[in-house]
Tab-separated table of N, CA and C in Angstrom:
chain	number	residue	atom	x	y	z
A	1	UNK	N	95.640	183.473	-48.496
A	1	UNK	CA	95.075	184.571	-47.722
A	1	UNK	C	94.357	185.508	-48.685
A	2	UNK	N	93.189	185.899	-48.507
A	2	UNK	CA	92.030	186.590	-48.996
A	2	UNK	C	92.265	187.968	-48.386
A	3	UNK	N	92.094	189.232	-49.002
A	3	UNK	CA	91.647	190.123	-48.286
A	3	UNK	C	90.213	190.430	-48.163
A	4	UNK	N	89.295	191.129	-47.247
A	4	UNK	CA	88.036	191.162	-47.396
A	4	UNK	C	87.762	192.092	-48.757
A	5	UNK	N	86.078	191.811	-49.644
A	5	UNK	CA	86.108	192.030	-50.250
A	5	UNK	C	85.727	193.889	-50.353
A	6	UNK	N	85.882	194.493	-51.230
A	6	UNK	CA	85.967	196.287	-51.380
A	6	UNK	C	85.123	196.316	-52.451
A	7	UNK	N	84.182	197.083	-52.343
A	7	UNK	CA	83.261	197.663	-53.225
A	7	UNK	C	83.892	198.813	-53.796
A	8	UNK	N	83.940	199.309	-54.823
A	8	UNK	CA	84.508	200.202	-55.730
A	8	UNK	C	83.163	201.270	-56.224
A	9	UNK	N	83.316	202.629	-56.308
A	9	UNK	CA	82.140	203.759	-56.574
A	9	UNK	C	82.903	204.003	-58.130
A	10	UNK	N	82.110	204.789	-58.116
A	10	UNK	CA	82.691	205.345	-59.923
A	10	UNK	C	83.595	206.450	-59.455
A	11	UNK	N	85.012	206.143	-60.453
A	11	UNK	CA	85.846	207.079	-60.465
A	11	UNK	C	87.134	206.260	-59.735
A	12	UNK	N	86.830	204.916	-59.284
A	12	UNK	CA	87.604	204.831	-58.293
A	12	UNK	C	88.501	203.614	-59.715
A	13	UNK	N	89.982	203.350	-58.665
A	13	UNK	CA	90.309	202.289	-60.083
A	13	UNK	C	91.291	200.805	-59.185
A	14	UNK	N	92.056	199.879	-60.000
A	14	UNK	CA	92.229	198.861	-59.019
A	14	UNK	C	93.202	198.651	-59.647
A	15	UNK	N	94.827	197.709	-59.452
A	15	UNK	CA	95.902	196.832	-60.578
A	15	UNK	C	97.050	197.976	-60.397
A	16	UNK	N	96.692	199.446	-59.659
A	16	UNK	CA	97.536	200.411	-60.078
A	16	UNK	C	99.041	199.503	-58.988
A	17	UNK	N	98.979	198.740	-58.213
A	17	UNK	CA	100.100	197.893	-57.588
A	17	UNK	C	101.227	197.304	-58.437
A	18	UNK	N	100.264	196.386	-59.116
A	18	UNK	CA	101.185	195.425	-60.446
A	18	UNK	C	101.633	196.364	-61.137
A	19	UNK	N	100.827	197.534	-61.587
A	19	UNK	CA	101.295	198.227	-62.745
A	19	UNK	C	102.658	198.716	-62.513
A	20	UNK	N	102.928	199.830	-61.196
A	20	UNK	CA	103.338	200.724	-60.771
A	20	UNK	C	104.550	199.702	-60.253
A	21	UNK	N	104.338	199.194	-59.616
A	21	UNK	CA	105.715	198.326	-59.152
A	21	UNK	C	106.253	197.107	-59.516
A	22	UNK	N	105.993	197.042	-60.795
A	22	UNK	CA	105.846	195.734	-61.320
A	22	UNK	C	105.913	194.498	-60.852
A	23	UNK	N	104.361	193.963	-60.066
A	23	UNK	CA	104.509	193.223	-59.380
A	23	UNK	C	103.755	192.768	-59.853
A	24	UNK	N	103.239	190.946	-59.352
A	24	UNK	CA	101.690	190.358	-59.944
A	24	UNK	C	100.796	191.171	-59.451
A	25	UNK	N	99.586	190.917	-59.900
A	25	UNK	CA	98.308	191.384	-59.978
A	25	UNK	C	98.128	191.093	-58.142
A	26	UNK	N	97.309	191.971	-57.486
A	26	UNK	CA	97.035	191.679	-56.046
A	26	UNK	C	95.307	191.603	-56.126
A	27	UNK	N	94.865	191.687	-56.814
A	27	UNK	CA	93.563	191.550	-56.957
A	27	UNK	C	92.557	190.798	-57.981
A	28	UNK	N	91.142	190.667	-57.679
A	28	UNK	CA	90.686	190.055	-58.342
A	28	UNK	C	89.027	190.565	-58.199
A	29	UNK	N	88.586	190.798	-59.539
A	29	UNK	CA	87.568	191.816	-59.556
A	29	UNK	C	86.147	191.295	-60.209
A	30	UNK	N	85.164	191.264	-59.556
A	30	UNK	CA	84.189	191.554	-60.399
A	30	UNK	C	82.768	192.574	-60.373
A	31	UNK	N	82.694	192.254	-61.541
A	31	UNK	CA	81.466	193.658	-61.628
A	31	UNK	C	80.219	193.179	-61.088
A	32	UNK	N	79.208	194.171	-60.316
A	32	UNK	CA	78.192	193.331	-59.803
A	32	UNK	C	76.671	194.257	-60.389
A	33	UNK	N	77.365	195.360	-61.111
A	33	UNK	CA	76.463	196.510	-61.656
A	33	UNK	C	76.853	196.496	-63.476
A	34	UNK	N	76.682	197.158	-64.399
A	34	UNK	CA	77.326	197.721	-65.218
A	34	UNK	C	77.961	198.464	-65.557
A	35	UNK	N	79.032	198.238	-65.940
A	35	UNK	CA	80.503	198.445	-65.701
A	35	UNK	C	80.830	199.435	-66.900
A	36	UNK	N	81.932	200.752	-66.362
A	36	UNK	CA	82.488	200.674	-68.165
A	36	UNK	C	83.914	200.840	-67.306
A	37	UNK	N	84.878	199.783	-68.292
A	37	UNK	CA	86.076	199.739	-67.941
A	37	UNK	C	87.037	200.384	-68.972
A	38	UNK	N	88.074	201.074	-68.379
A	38	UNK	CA	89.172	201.730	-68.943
A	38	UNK	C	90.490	200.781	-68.961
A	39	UNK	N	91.377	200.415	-70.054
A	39	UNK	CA	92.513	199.819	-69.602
A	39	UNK	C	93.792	200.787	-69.986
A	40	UNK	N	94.730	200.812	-69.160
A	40	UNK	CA	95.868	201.393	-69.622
A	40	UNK	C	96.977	200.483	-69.884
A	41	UNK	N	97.759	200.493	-70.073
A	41	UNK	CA	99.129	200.063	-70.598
A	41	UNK	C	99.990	200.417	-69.377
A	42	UNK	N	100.833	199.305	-69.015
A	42	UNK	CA	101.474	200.121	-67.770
A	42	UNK	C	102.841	201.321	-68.256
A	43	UNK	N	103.072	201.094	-69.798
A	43	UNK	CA	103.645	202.071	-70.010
A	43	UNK	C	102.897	203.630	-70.293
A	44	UNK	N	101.536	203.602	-70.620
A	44	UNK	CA	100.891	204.549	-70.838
A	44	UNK	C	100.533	205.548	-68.986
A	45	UNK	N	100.619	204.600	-68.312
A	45	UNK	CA	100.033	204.746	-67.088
A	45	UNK	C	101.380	205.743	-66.663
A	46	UNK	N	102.849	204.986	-66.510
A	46	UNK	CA	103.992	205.473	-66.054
A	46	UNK	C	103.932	207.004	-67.164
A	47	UNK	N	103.943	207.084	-68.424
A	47	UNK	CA	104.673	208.206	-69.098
A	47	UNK	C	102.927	209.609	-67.873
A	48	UNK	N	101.891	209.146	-68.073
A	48	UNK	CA	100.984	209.775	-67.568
A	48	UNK	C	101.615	210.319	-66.018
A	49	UNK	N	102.018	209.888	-64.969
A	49	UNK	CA	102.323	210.181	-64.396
A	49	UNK	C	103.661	210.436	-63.969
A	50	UNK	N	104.425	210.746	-65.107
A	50	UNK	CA	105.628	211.407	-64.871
A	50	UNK	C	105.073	213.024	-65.424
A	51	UNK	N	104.176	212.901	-66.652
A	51	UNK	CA	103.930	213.902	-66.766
A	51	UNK	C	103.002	215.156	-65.961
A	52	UNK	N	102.760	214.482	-65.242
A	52	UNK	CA	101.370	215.215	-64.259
A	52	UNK	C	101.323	215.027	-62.590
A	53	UNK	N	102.463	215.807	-62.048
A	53	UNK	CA	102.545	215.770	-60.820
A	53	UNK	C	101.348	215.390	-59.698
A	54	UNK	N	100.516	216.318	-59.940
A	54	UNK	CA	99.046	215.811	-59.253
A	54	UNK	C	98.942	214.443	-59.250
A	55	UNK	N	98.733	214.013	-60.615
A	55	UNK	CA	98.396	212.382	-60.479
A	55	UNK	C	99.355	211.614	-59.854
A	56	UNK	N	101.168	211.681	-59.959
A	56	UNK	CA	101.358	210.851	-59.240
A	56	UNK	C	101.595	211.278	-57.641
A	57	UNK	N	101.316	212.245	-57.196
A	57	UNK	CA	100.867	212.355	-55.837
A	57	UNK	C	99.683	211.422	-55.865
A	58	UNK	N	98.856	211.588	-56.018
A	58	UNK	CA	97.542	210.908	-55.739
A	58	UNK	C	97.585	209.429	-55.886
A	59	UNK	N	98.493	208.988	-56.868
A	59	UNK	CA	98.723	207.575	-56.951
A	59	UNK	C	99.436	207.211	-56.022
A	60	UNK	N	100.459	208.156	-55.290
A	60	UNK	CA	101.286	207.645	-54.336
A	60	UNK	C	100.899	207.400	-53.340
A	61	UNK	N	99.697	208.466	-52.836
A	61	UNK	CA	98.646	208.557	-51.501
A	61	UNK	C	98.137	207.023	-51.482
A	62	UNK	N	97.345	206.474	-52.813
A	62	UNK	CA	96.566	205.533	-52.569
A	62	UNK	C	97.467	203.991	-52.572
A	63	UNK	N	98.491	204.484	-53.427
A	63	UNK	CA	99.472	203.185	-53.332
A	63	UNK	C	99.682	202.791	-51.779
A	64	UNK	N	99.852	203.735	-51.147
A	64	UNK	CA	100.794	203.830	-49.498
A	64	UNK	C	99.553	203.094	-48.576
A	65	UNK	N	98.732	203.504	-48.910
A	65	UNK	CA	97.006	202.884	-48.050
A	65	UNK	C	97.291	201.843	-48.674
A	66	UNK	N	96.853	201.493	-49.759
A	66	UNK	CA	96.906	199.833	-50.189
A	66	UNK	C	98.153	199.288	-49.917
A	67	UNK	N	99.188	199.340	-49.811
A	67	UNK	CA	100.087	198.590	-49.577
A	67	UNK	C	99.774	198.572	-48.175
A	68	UNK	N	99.920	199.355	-46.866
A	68	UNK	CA	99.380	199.198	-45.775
A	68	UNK	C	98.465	198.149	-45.730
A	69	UNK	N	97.034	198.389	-46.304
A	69	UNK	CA	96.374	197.433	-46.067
A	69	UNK	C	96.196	195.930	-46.193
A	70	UNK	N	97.295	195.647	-47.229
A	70	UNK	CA	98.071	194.337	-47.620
A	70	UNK	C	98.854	193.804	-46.367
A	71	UNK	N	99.749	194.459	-46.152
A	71	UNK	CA	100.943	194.492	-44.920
A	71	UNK	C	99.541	194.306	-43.674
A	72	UNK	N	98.877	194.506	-43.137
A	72	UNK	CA	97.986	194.645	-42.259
A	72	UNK	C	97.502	192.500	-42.088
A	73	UNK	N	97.308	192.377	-43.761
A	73	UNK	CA	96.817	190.977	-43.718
A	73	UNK	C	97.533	190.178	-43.951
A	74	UNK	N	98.862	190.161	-44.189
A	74	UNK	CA	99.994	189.674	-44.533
A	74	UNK	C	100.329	188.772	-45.956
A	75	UNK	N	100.065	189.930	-46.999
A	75	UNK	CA	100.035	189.262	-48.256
A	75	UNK	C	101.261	190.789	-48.492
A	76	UNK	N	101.617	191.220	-47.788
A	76	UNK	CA	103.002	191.556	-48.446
A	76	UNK	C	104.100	191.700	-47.885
């Protein structure tokens, strides 16, 4: 099962699933413009958002939509 594919704008980011809940990867990406990519460490990612409330609100917001939208197609 495929989900349909999502175009991504700048600013936006993808993997935060696997990272955050240590799960496999739910995605699969490619660039169709020129790209500049950031990688984190999923330990760099976790100490970041223990330290910075904002962010993990905001990670939690988008986690809860994406997991929804998984659950919707039945890949979770």
């Amino acid at each position: 099962i495929h989900s349909p594919p999502r175009h991504l704008s700048d600013g936006e980011f993808f993997g935060e699933i696997g990272v955050l809940l240590d799960r496999k990867r739910t995605a699969t990406v490619t660039a169709i413009n020129e790209t500049r990519l950031m990688v984190l460490e999923a330990a760099d990612l976790k100490a970041m958002v223990e330290e910075h409330e904002v962010l993990e609100h905001n990670l939690n917001m988008v986690l809860k939509e994406r997991l929804h939208e998984l659950e919707e197609i039945g890949q979770v």
